[in-house]
């Protein structure tokens, strides 16, 4: 016997003995990587096996490359650890900042890998998840899920080796699968949310312990379509419609509904579900959660009620101010003209506030959203007639309480001046308002026609013009220009889109 016969097997020989490429197909690792990617909310998941010079991806999700050089391998580091290796931002990690997989495609930023180590302690590679943007890490549930999925890969690899070398019995494989399933059930049962899953056609076949604890129903009684009976009667049709839409389109499922608990009371719940797809894009299963949001829902309703009450009192303040101005003019009749103009401006502010304030179902205006066109129509409704003297055309933009006041003041002044001296001072006069956008600005063009002929621009800037300029520049960060044409005034206001309304909050 030569000394070469006594040498331990090389790394290449050990990997070939596991026959990992065929194992990945037989064990369904593609579905495992798809599920793990969805669980960890990342675009890429790989089962990586590290050789002497290359690392091979025996199963992959979200990446077309099948192998890369070992010298650029993250998994060569991860497989040597005793637990997860997490890299929040590879560009800030000295080990990987200059790595070609970081500086080039697939532009790795976030990495988390669970080592794949055989029972005898030989490191094969890792099960890893990758994102192209930095992130602080994985949630505890995602960390546990990655470990469970890695243990499933190792279990499959170990079973393959035993089958090839020791002719292990089928009972061993079933026991390994049972242990993996038990780990998943333990993981699901420790979650605070109710967890459920369905077949591709939507047939519910699994609920965790939290579901039965919350609902108090016997195990198995809500399988199939029985779950919908747990919802408030007013929410059942909506829930069915939304769920069928997700099944038909494959879109994520999200809805708020009232779910009956074990005491017979209905509590507000947020339902969510995501589809799990195979390598060909076919849905293989749906995983969903139900989260109790009852307290948050009640708190939001209370806040809305308080906000509506405060807005109602603010509106009453406008009425009180108008009343005080009216009383003052009785003792000082020489101020009546000035007082009428002041009251007119205050009324325009009241209309703007009423348009954007929080509303209840009863007080909600016809428009379901506060928009620029809606405000214009309400503000200028007093000047309309059967001939439609004011025409509003073009696009539309959402507004809020921040922009409504300066917009109302500015266009109230334009309308008032038009009624006194311009197009709206005659029956034949017309005003055309066109709303458009230019890059990051909203452009509002006010064009008068059919009124008295304009001889020249006013020699002295009046209070109304100064008020418009102040509103446009100081409050909205925009500008307004005037063209005094013989046929009528043309005013063009340019306002940044960012000044029209605050960004809507994102739902999570």
Tab-separated table of C-alpha atoms in Angstrom:
chain	number	residue	atom	x	y	z
A	1	UNK	CA	0.000	0.000	0.000
A	2	UNK	CA	1.446	3.354	-1.009
A	3	UNK	CA	1.577	6.394	1.213
A	4	UNK	CA	-0.879	8.117	-1.127
A	5	UNK	CA	-3.551	5.581	-0.124
A	6	UNK	CA	-3.330	6.853	3.463
A	7	UNK	CA	-3.986	10.498	2.566
A	8	UNK	CA	-7.343	11.929	3.703
A	9	UNK	CA	-9.849	12.676	0.909
A	10	UNK	CA	-9.508	16.083	-0.724
A	11	UNK	CA	-12.188	18.754	-0.519
A	12	UNK	CA	-13.164	18.042	-4.118
A	13	UNK	CA	-13.621	14.334	-3.362
A	14	UNK	CA	-15.781	15.041	-0.325
A	15	UNK	CA	-18.047	17.387	-2.300
A	16	UNK	CA	-18.344	14.886	-5.155
A	17	UNK	CA	-19.324	12.194	-2.658
A	18	UNK	CA	-22.351	14.263	-1.643
A	19	UNK	CA	-23.532	14.565	-5.294
A	20	UNK	CA	-24.989	17.949	-4.398
A	21	UNK	CA	-26.231	18.989	-7.864
A	22	UNK	CA	-28.545	15.978	-8.134
A	23	UNK	CA	-29.477	16.307	-4.473
A	24	UNK	CA	-30.602	19.907	-5.021
A	25	UNK	CA	-33.025	18.794	-7.746
A	26	UNK	CA	-34.402	15.836	-5.796
A	27	UNK	CA	-34.765	17.731	-2.505
A	28	UNK	CA	-36.496	20.754	-4.053
A	29	UNK	CA	-33.905	23.286	-2.945
A	30	UNK	CA	-35.221	25.804	-5.525
A	31	UNK	CA	-38.510	25.983	-3.627
A	32	UNK	CA	-36.572	26.247	-0.361
A	33	UNK	CA	-34.537	29.216	-1.650
A	34	UNK	CA	-37.711	30.875	-2.965
A	35	UNK	CA	-39.401	30.497	0.434
A	36	UNK	CA	-36.317	31.687	2.334
A	37	UNK	CA	-36.018	34.776	0.101
A	38	UNK	CA	-39.685	35.620	0.758
A	39	UNK	CA	-39.281	35.002	4.501
A	40	UNK	CA	-36.239	37.313	4.711
A	41	UNK	CA	-37.677	39.850	2.211
A	42	UNK	CA	-34.631	39.810	-0.073
A	43	UNK	CA	-34.289	39.341	-3.851
A	44	UNK	CA	-31.555	36.641	-3.755
A	45	UNK	CA	-31.151	33.355	-1.868
A	46	UNK	CA	-28.437	30.766	-2.603
A	47	UNK	CA	-27.331	27.304	-1.493
A	48	UNK	CA	-23.590	27.788	-1.983
A	49	UNK	CA	-21.002	24.973	-1.963
A	50	UNK	CA	-17.375	26.148	-1.671
A	51	UNK	CA	-14.735	24.162	-3.559
A	52	UNK	CA	-10.979	24.489	-3.798
A	53	UNK	CA	-11.043	27.270	-6.417
A	54	UNK	CA	-14.736	27.988	-7.122
A	55	UNK	CA	-18.004	28.248	-5.252
A	56	UNK	CA	-21.018	26.644	-6.939
A	57	UNK	CA	-24.658	27.582	-6.387
A	58	UNK	CA	-26.442	24.225	-6.398
A	59	UNK	CA	-29.756	26.054	-5.822
A	60	UNK	CA	-30.480	29.704	-6.369
A	61	UNK	CA	-33.300	32.237	-6.419
A	62	UNK	CA	-32.948	35.647	-8.039
A	63	UNK	CA	-29.486	35.115	-9.563
A	64	UNK	CA	-28.546	33.712	-12.988
A	65	UNK	CA	-24.859	33.012	-12.250
A	66	UNK	CA	-24.121	29.377	-11.263
A	67	UNK	CA	-20.593	29.834	-9.848
A	68	UNK	CA	-17.981	32.443	-8.899
A	69	UNK	CA	-14.292	32.263	-7.843
A	70	UNK	CA	-13.680	31.196	-4.259
A	71	UNK	CA	-11.452	34.232	-3.673
A	72	UNK	CA	-14.520	36.520	-3.944
A	73	UNK	CA	-16.794	34.218	-1.912
A	74	UNK	CA	-18.671	35.562	1.116
A	75	UNK	CA	-19.774	31.996	1.903
A	76	UNK	CA	-16.157	30.854	2.323
A	77	UNK	CA	-16.158	33.089	5.419
A	78	UNK	CA	-19.681	32.200	6.574
A	79	UNK	CA	-19.130	28.411	6.485
A	80	UNK	CA	-16.323	28.682	9.059
A	81	UNK	CA	-18.540	30.287	11.703
A	82	UNK	CA	-20.652	28.641	14.376
A	83	UNK	CA	-23.762	30.749	13.663
A	84	UNK	CA	-25.111	33.289	11.182
A	85	UNK	CA	-22.652	35.681	9.550
A	86	UNK	CA	-24.342	39.040	8.876
A	87	UNK	CA	-22.832	41.876	6.802
A	88	UNK	CA	-25.142	44.943	7.005
A	89	UNK	CA	-23.256	46.964	4.342
A	90	UNK	CA	-20.500	45.254	2.375
A	91	UNK	CA	-19.122	48.583	1.155
A	92	UNK	CA	-18.213	49.432	4.772
A	93	UNK	CA	-16.724	46.028	5.620
A	94	UNK	CA	-12.924	45.923	5.061
A	95	UNK	CA	-13.172	42.244	4.100
A	96	UNK	CA	-15.504	42.896	1.189
A	97	UNK	CA	-15.410	46.591	0.221
A	98	UNK	CA	-13.221	45.891	-2.853
A	99	UNK	CA	-14.811	42.529	-3.658
A	100	UNK	CA	-15.820	42.325	-7.359
A	101	UNK	CA	-19.252	41.012	-6.290
A	102	UNK	CA	-19.679	44.263	-4.339
A	103	UNK	CA	-18.223	46.703	-6.840
A	104	UNK	CA	-19.838	44.869	-9.758
A	105	UNK	CA	-22.835	42.658	-10.497
A	106	UNK	CA	-24.761	41.556	-8.436
A	107	UNK	CA	-23.675	44.613	-6.324
A	108	UNK	CA	-23.966	42.891	-2.947
A	109	UNK	CA	-24.685	45.220	-0.045
A	110	UNK	CA	-26.441	43.093	2.589
A	111	UNK	CA	-25.442	39.463	3.236
A	112	UNK	CA	-26.536	36.895	5.823
A	113	UNK	CA	-25.337	33.294	5.672
A	114	UNK	CA	-25.972	30.178	7.767
A	115	UNK	CA	-23.069	27.701	7.667
A	116	UNK	CA	-23.690	24.282	6.094
A	117	UNK	CA	-21.555	21.882	8.124
A	118	UNK	CA	-21.736	18.092	7.960
A	119	UNK	CA	-22.284	15.931	11.011
A	120	UNK	CA	-18.561	15.200	11.189
A	121	UNK	CA	-17.736	18.915	11.163
A	122	UNK	CA	-16.785	19.419	7.520
A	123	UNK	CA	-17.815	22.895	6.216
A	124	UNK	CA	-19.539	22.578	2.813
A	125	UNK	CA	-20.728	26.171	2.239
A	126	UNK	CA	-23.715	28.195	3.368
A	127	UNK	CA	-27.377	29.003	2.833
A	128	UNK	CA	-27.294	32.750	2.291
A	129	UNK	CA	-29.658	35.652	1.546
A	130	UNK	CA	-28.488	38.762	-0.334
A	131	UNK	CA	-29.863	42.259	-0.884
A	132	UNK	CA	-28.628	44.979	-3.212
A	133	UNK	CA	-29.254	47.678	-0.582
A	134	UNK	CA	-27.812	47.911	2.949
A	135	UNK	CA	-30.043	46.919	5.877
A	136	UNK	CA	-29.401	46.648	9.614
A	137	UNK	CA	-29.958	42.892	9.784
A	138	UNK	CA	-32.666	40.215	10.012
A	139	UNK	CA	-35.562	40.081	12.442
A	140	UNK	CA	-35.431	37.344	15.103
A	141	UNK	CA	-38.062	35.395	13.135
A	142	UNK	CA	-36.023	35.673	9.922
A	143	UNK	CA	-32.832	34.611	11.733
A	144	UNK	CA	-34.559	31.543	13.155
A	145	UNK	CA	-36.127	30.799	9.782
A	146	UNK	CA	-32.730	30.946	8.050
A	147	UNK	CA	-31.294	28.538	10.628
A	148	UNK	CA	-34.250	26.152	10.206
A	149	UNK	CA	-33.922	26.203	6.422
A	150	UNK	CA	-30.154	25.634	6.693
A	151	UNK	CA	-30.776	22.669	8.974
A	152	UNK	CA	-33.164	21.317	6.340
A	153	UNK	CA	-30.423	21.604	3.694
A	154	UNK	CA	-27.893	19.897	5.968
A	155	UNK	CA	-30.451	17.217	6.806
A	156	UNK	CA	-30.994	16.555	3.119
A	157	UNK	CA	-27.246	16.483	2.461
A	158	UNK	CA	-26.671	14.110	5.352
A	159	UNK	CA	-29.444	11.824	4.196
A	160	UNK	CA	-28.005	11.765	0.679
A	161	UNK	CA	-24.579	10.791	1.970
A	162	UNK	CA	-25.995	8.030	4.158
A	163	UNK	CA	-28.045	6.701	1.277
A	164	UNK	CA	-25.040	6.513	-1.011
A	165	UNK	CA	-22.551	5.233	1.563
A	166	UNK	CA	-24.501	3.398	4.266
A	167	UNK	CA	-27.757	2.512	2.420
A	168	UNK	CA	-29.816	4.284	5.080
A	169	UNK	CA	-33.450	3.255	5.371
A	170	UNK	CA	-36.425	5.344	4.265
A	171	UNK	CA	-37.489	5.692	7.884
A	172	UNK	CA	-34.439	7.889	8.577
A	173	UNK	CA	-35.488	10.370	5.869
A	174	UNK	CA	-39.052	10.529	7.190
A	175	UNK	CA	-37.770	11.166	10.686
A	176	UNK	CA	-35.530	14.008	9.458
A	177	UNK	CA	-38.473	15.562	7.613
A	178	UNK	CA	-40.669	15.221	10.692
A	179	UNK	CA	-38.078	17.000	12.805
A	180	UNK	CA	-37.836	19.853	10.299
A	181	UNK	CA	-41.609	20.201	10.189
A	182	UNK	CA	-41.712	20.197	13.976
A	183	UNK	CA	-39.150	23.017	14.052
A	184	UNK	CA	-41.287	25.056	11.670
A	185	UNK	CA	-44.407	24.486	13.779
A	186	UNK	CA	-42.541	25.502	16.926
A	187	UNK	CA	-41.306	28.616	15.151
A	188	UNK	CA	-44.797	29.494	13.896
A	189	UNK	CA	-46.442	28.818	17.264
A	190	UNK	CA	-44.075	31.206	19.067
A	191	UNK	CA	-45.017	34.118	16.808
A	192	UNK	CA	-47.374	36.749	18.293
A	193	UNK	CA	-49.369	36.830	15.047
A	194	UNK	CA	-51.845	34.243	13.844
A	195	UNK	CA	-50.134	32.311	11.027
A	196	UNK	CA	-51.881	30.342	8.287
A	197	UNK	CA	-51.136	28.813	4.918
A	198	UNK	CA	-53.136	27.606	1.942
A	199	UNK	CA	-52.742	25.525	-1.169
A	200	UNK	CA	-52.332	27.388	-4.483
A	201	UNK	CA	-56.134	27.407	-4.972
A	202	UNK	CA	-56.659	29.141	-1.612
A	203	UNK	CA	-57.734	26.071	0.400
A	204	UNK	CA	-56.679	26.732	4.013
A	205	UNK	CA	-54.874	23.711	5.448
A	206	UNK	CA	-52.755	25.089	8.310
A	207	UNK	CA	-53.179	27.458	11.280
A	208	UNK	CA	-50.739	27.975	14.122
A	209	UNK	CA	-51.600	27.676	17.802
A	210	UNK	CA	-52.171	31.435	18.140
A	211	UNK	CA	-55.140	31.241	15.688
A	212	UNK	CA	-56.947	28.637	17.762
A	213	UNK	CA	-56.049	30.444	20.987
A	214	UNK	CA	-57.498	33.731	19.679
A	215	UNK	CA	-60.626	32.340	18.009
A	216	UNK	CA	-61.364	29.525	20.465
A	217	UNK	CA	-62.642	27.259	17.667
A	218	UNK	CA	-61.868	23.514	17.469
A	219	UNK	CA	-58.765	22.561	15.489
A	220	UNK	CA	-59.569	21.985	11.823
A	221	UNK	CA	-62.977	23.714	11.974
A	222	UNK	CA	-61.776	26.653	9.843
A	223	UNK	CA	-59.983	24.610	7.184
A	224	UNK	CA	-61.023	25.120	3.575
A	225	UNK	CA	-63.430	28.082	3.396
A	226	UNK	CA	-64.559	27.997	7.022
A	227	UNK	CA	-62.307	30.943	7.934
A	228	UNK	CA	-64.645	33.544	6.411
A	229	UNK	CA	-67.345	32.718	8.938
A	230	UNK	CA	-65.084	34.095	11.665
A	231	UNK	CA	-65.329	37.616	10.250
A	232	UNK	CA	-67.931	40.256	11.050
A	233	UNK	CA	-70.917	39.820	8.688
A	234	UNK	CA	-70.315	43.319	7.274
A	235	UNK	CA	-66.710	42.405	6.377
A	236	UNK	CA	-67.186	38.943	4.866
A	237	UNK	CA	-68.034	39.967	1.292
A	238	UNK	CA	-65.156	42.452	1.162
A	239	UNK	CA	-62.696	39.859	2.512
A	240	UNK	CA	-63.867	37.264	-0.009
A	241	UNK	CA	-63.561	39.718	-2.894
A	242	UNK	CA	-60.046	40.777	-1.894
A	243	UNK	CA	-58.897	37.165	-1.347
A	244	UNK	CA	-60.272	35.993	-4.713
A	245	UNK	CA	-58.536	38.925	-6.393
A	246	UNK	CA	-55.185	37.862	-4.902
A	247	UNK	CA	-55.746	34.231	-5.905
A	248	UNK	CA	-56.639	35.320	-9.431
A	249	UNK	CA	-53.769	37.780	-9.917
A	250	UNK	CA	-51.070	36.542	-7.524
A	251	UNK	CA	-50.899	39.979	-5.899
A	252	UNK	CA	-50.138	40.212	-2.136
A	253	UNK	CA	-53.223	40.076	0.080
A	254	UNK	CA	-53.820	42.837	2.631
A	255	UNK	CA	-57.068	43.854	4.323
A	256	UNK	CA	-58.439	45.100	7.642
A	257	UNK	CA	-61.466	43.263	9.042
A	258	UNK	CA	-63.159	42.443	12.333
A	259	UNK	CA	-62.369	38.929	13.593
A	260	UNK	CA	-64.432	37.164	16.255
A	261	UNK	CA	-62.387	36.114	19.282
A	262	UNK	CA	-62.970	33.341	21.792
A	263	UNK	CA	-65.234	35.600	23.901
A	264	UNK	CA	-67.515	36.286	20.945
A	265	UNK	CA	-66.289	39.875	20.530
A	266	UNK	CA	-65.103	41.287	17.222
A	267	UNK	CA	-61.657	42.836	17.126
A	268	UNK	CA	-60.017	44.745	14.273
A	269	UNK	CA	-57.350	42.633	12.589
A	270	UNK	CA	-54.848	43.205	9.775
A	271	UNK	CA	-54.672	40.255	7.385
A	272	UNK	CA	-51.710	39.801	5.047
A	273	UNK	CA	-50.500	37.008	2.761
A	274	UNK	CA	-47.729	36.466	0.205
A	275	UNK	CA	-47.508	33.790	-2.501
A	276	UNK	CA	-44.577	31.369	-2.623
A	277	UNK	CA	-43.526	30.563	-6.199
A	278	UNK	CA	-41.407	27.851	-7.782
A	279	UNK	CA	-38.612	28.403	-10.279
A	280	UNK	CA	-41.134	28.757	-13.126
A	281	UNK	CA	-43.145	31.400	-11.297
A	282	UNK	CA	-46.051	29.123	-10.375
A	283	UNK	CA	-47.618	29.659	-6.960
A	284	UNK	CA	-46.997	26.637	-4.746
A	285	UNK	CA	-48.434	27.957	-1.485
A	286	UNK	CA	-49.718	31.065	0.270
A	287	UNK	CA	-48.395	32.089	3.691
A	288	UNK	CA	-50.345	34.646	5.694
A	289	UNK	CA	-50.674	36.326	9.081
A	290	UNK	CA	-53.434	37.968	11.095
A	291	UNK	CA	-52.355	40.768	13.449
A	292	UNK	CA	-54.596	42.207	16.179
A	293	UNK	CA	-54.748	45.998	15.609
A	294	UNK	CA	-57.892	46.711	17.635
A	295	UNK	CA	-56.304	49.136	20.114
A	296	UNK	CA	-54.453	51.011	17.363
A	297	UNK	CA	-57.677	51.283	15.364
A	298	UNK	CA	-59.626	52.716	18.306
A	299	UNK	CA	-56.799	55.159	19.055
A	300	UNK	CA	-56.845	56.412	15.460
A	301	UNK	CA	-60.616	56.893	15.606
A	302	UNK	CA	-60.260	58.881	18.843
A	303	UNK	CA	-57.573	61.069	17.288
A	304	UNK	CA	-59.745	61.670	14.248
A	305	UNK	CA	-62.681	62.657	16.467
A	306	UNK	CA	-60.517	65.133	18.410
A	307	UNK	CA	-59.098	66.540	15.168
A	308	UNK	CA	-62.598	67.050	13.784
A	309	UNK	CA	-63.710	68.802	16.958
A	310	UNK	CA	-60.689	71.149	16.891
A	311	UNK	CA	-61.294	71.932	13.216
A	312	UNK	CA	-64.933	72.654	13.946
A	313	UNK	CA	-63.928	75.124	16.662
A	314	UNK	CA	-61.422	76.801	14.335
A	315	UNK	CA	-64.203	77.275	11.797
A	316	UNK	CA	-66.361	78.822	14.513
A	317	UNK	CA	-63.525	81.277	15.228
A	318	UNK	CA	-63.791	82.547	11.639
A	319	UNK	CA	-67.510	83.187	12.247
A	320	UNK	CA	-66.795	84.987	15.515
A	321	UNK	CA	-64.195	87.226	13.824
A	322	UNK	CA	-66.668	88.147	11.090
A	323	UNK	CA	-69.235	88.948	13.749
A	324	UNK	CA	-66.806	91.201	15.605
A	325	UNK	CA	-65.985	93.042	12.385
A	326	UNK	CA	-69.704	93.544	11.753
A	327	UNK	CA	-70.211	95.001	15.235
A	328	UNK	CA	-67.278	97.369	14.729
A	329	UNK	CA	-68.717	98.782	11.501
A	330	UNK	CA	-71.955	99.708	13.297
A	331	UNK	CA	-70.077	102.152	15.486
A	332	UNK	CA	-67.633	103.151	12.742
A	333	UNK	CA	-69.630	103.188	9.482
A	334	UNK	CA	-66.751	104.930	7.679
A	335	UNK	CA	-64.861	101.599	7.907
A	336	UNK	CA	-67.615	99.583	6.208
A	337	UNK	CA	-65.831	99.206	2.853
A	338	UNK	CA	-62.593	98.114	4.508
A	339	UNK	CA	-64.520	95.800	6.842
A	340	UNK	CA	-66.370	94.178	3.911
A	341	UNK	CA	-63.076	93.443	2.170
A	342	UNK	CA	-61.618	92.008	5.372
A	343	UNK	CA	-64.669	89.803	5.942
A	344	UNK	CA	-64.463	88.592	2.355
A	345	UNK	CA	-60.879	87.505	2.874
A	346	UNK	CA	-61.733	85.785	6.149
A	347	UNK	CA	-64.575	83.933	4.415
A	348	UNK	CA	-62.109	82.670	1.789
A	349	UNK	CA	-59.877	81.384	4.588
A	350	UNK	CA	-62.887	79.658	6.125
A	351	UNK	CA	-63.682	77.949	2.838
A	352	UNK	CA	-60.084	76.788	2.476
A	353	UNK	CA	-60.021	75.433	6.027
A	354	UNK	CA	-63.356	73.655	5.570
A	355	UNK	CA	-62.074	72.081	2.383
A	356	UNK	CA	-58.960	70.463	3.862
A	357	UNK	CA	-59.963	69.906	7.491
A	358	UNK	CA	-60.617	66.346	8.773
A	359	UNK	CA	-64.201	65.323	8.050
A	360	UNK	CA	-66.577	62.741	9.384
A	361	UNK	CA	-68.721	60.627	7.086
A	362	UNK	CA	-71.514	63.236	7.321
A	363	UNK	CA	-69.428	66.329	6.704
A	364	UNK	CA	-67.196	64.846	3.999
A	365	UNK	CA	-67.324	67.086	0.897
A	366	UNK	CA	-68.302	65.702	-2.477
A	367	UNK	CA	-64.638	65.364	-3.436
A	368	UNK	CA	-63.050	62.407	-1.625
A	369	UNK	CA	-59.685	64.174	-1.646
A	370	UNK	CA	-58.642	67.784	-1.163
A	371	UNK	CA	-57.375	68.882	-4.581
A	372	UNK	CA	-56.440	72.145	-6.271
A	373	UNK	CA	-59.366	71.963	-8.703
A	374	UNK	CA	-61.796	71.225	-5.892
A	375	UNK	CA	-60.631	74.260	-3.929
A	376	UNK	CA	-60.866	76.506	-7.018
A	377	UNK	CA	-64.384	75.322	-7.826
A	378	UNK	CA	-65.582	75.940	-4.274
A	379	UNK	CA	-63.808	79.288	-3.963
A	380	UNK	CA	-65.111	80.655	-7.286
A	381	UNK	CA	-68.588	79.114	-7.211
A	382	UNK	CA	-70.130	82.524	-6.406
A	383	UNK	CA	-69.025	83.858	-9.816
A	384	UNK	CA	-70.483	80.999	-11.846
A	385	UNK	CA	-73.682	81.148	-13.873
A	386	UNK	CA	-75.421	79.115	-16.551
A	387	UNK	CA	-72.859	80.486	-19.024
A	388	UNK	CA	-69.998	79.092	-16.894
A	389	UNK	CA	-68.083	82.311	-16.522
A	390	UNK	CA	-65.134	80.570	-14.842
A	391	UNK	CA	-63.676	77.526	-16.634
A	392	UNK	CA	-61.106	75.358	-14.853
A	393	UNK	CA	-59.136	72.958	-17.047
A	394	UNK	CA	-55.942	70.909	-17.034
A	395	UNK	CA	-54.500	68.556	-14.455
A	396	UNK	CA	-55.139	68.322	-10.738
A	397	UNK	CA	-52.970	68.107	-7.647
A	398	UNK	CA	-53.508	67.089	-4.039
A	399	UNK	CA	-53.355	69.923	-1.481
A	400	UNK	CA	-53.423	70.046	2.306
A	401	UNK	CA	-53.824	72.586	5.102
A	402	UNK	CA	-50.341	73.999	4.468
A	403	UNK	CA	-51.089	75.172	0.902
A	404	UNK	CA	-54.861	75.718	1.061
A	405	UNK	CA	-54.674	79.052	2.933
A	406	UNK	CA	-52.209	80.924	0.648
A	407	UNK	CA	-53.909	79.471	-2.452
A	408	UNK	CA	-57.335	80.606	-1.241
A	409	UNK	CA	-56.085	84.104	-0.385
A	410	UNK	CA	-54.310	84.539	-3.732
A	411	UNK	CA	-57.120	83.424	-6.022
A	412	UNK	CA	-59.750	85.118	-3.900
A	413	UNK	CA	-57.887	88.399	-4.516
A	414	UNK	CA	-57.686	87.728	-8.268
A	415	UNK	CA	-61.410	86.953	-8.398
A	416	UNK	CA	-62.302	90.029	-6.333
A	417	UNK	CA	-60.265	92.327	-8.587
A	418	UNK	CA	-61.796	90.694	-11.670
A	419	UNK	CA	-65.288	91.324	-10.257
A	420	UNK	CA	-64.467	94.981	-9.528
A	421	UNK	CA	-62.423	96.003	-12.532
A	422	UNK	CA	-61.811	93.033	-14.846
A	423	UNK	CA	-63.603	90.302	-16.775
A	424	UNK	CA	-66.103	89.380	-14.046
A	425	UNK	CA	-67.357	92.992	-13.851
A	426	UNK	CA	-69.412	92.472	-17.068
A	427	UNK	CA	-71.898	89.774	-18.061
A	428	UNK	CA	-69.847	88.859	-21.127
A	429	UNK	CA	-66.555	88.479	-19.250
A	430	UNK	CA	-64.910	85.112	-18.718
A	431	UNK	CA	-62.008	83.702	-16.718
A	432	UNK	CA	-60.066	80.638	-17.865
A	433	UNK	CA	-57.901	78.813	-15.328
A	434	UNK	CA	-55.501	76.207	-16.705
A	435	UNK	CA	-53.528	73.913	-14.395
A	436	UNK	CA	-50.398	72.187	-15.719
A	437	UNK	CA	-46.972	71.045	-14.566
A	438	UNK	CA	-43.443	71.864	-15.652
A	439	UNK	CA	-40.690	69.689	-14.182
A	440	UNK	CA	-41.088	69.981	-10.397
A	441	UNK	CA	-43.539	72.906	-10.495
A	442	UNK	CA	-47.294	73.352	-10.755
A	443	UNK	CA	-48.254	76.124	-13.189
A	444	UNK	CA	-51.601	77.904	-12.804
A	445	UNK	CA	-52.531	80.301	-15.613
A	446	UNK	CA	-55.350	82.822	-14.928
A	447	UNK	CA	-56.610	84.426	-18.172
A	448	UNK	CA	-59.381	87.054	-18.347
A	449	UNK	CA	-61.329	87.967	-21.488
A	450	UNK	CA	-64.505	89.790	-22.487
A	451	UNK	CA	-64.241	92.491	-19.842
A	452	UNK	CA	-63.341	96.179	-20.064
A	453	UNK	CA	-60.335	96.906	-22.225
A	454	UNK	CA	-57.124	97.121	-20.223
A	455	UNK	CA	-55.230	100.339	-20.859
A	456	UNK	CA	-52.114	99.688	-18.762
A	457	UNK	CA	-50.853	98.055	-15.615
A	458	UNK	CA	-51.846	99.726	-12.320
A	459	UNK	CA	-49.464	102.536	-11.447
A	460	UNK	CA	-49.461	101.631	-7.747
A	461	UNK	CA	-49.364	98.100	-6.332
A	462	UNK	CA	-52.410	97.592	-4.117
A	463	UNK	CA	-52.763	95.664	-0.905
A	464	UNK	CA	-54.291	92.685	-2.733
A	465	UNK	CA	-51.311	92.394	-5.074
A	466	UNK	CA	-48.899	92.539	-2.140
A	467	UNK	CA	-50.963	89.880	-0.353
A	468	UNK	CA	-50.757	87.603	-3.408
A	469	UNK	CA	-47.007	88.098	-3.727
A	470	UNK	CA	-46.535	87.396	-0.021
A	471	UNK	CA	-48.628	84.211	-0.195
A	472	UNK	CA	-46.922	82.922	-3.319
A	473	UNK	CA	-43.305	83.599	-2.375
A	474	UNK	CA	-43.127	83.383	1.421
A	475	UNK	CA	-45.652	80.631	2.075
A	476	UNK	CA	-45.516	78.528	-1.093
A	477	UNK	CA	-41.989	79.239	-2.278
A	478	UNK	CA	-43.309	80.140	-5.739
A	479	UNK	CA	-43.806	83.241	-7.850
A	480	UNK	CA	-46.511	84.993	-9.888
A	481	UNK	CA	-46.168	87.169	-12.999
A	482	UNK	CA	-48.702	89.507	-14.658
A	483	UNK	CA	-49.288	90.445	-18.306
A	484	UNK	CA	-51.705	93.383	-18.708
A	485	UNK	CA	-53.029	92.760	-22.229
A	486	UNK	CA	-55.794	94.875	-23.837
A	487	UNK	CA	-58.209	91.946	-23.849
A	488	UNK	CA	-57.640	91.229	-20.179
A	489	UNK	CA	-55.221	90.275	-17.420
A	490	UNK	CA	-53.112	87.111	-17.650
A	491	UNK	CA	-51.473	85.976	-14.426
A	492	UNK	CA	-49.245	82.907	-14.221
A	493	UNK	CA	-48.381	81.354	-10.845
A	494	UNK	CA	-45.509	78.849	-10.563
A	495	UNK	CA	-45.506	76.773	-7.362
A	496	UNK	CA	-43.202	73.866	-6.368
A	497	UNK	CA	-45.076	70.564	-6.225
A	498	UNK	CA	-43.533	69.901	-2.825
A	499	UNK	CA	-45.369	72.967	-1.466
A	500	UNK	CA	-48.795	71.705	-2.528
A	501	UNK	CA	-49.027	68.850	-0.030
A	502	UNK	CA	-46.964	66.732	2.309
A	503	UNK	CA	-46.098	63.170	1.187
A	504	UNK	CA	-48.704	60.585	2.098
A	505	UNK	CA	-47.601	58.152	4.863
A	506	UNK	CA	-46.431	54.732	3.632
A	507	UNK	CA	-48.217	51.660	4.903
A	508	UNK	CA	-46.222	48.834	6.334
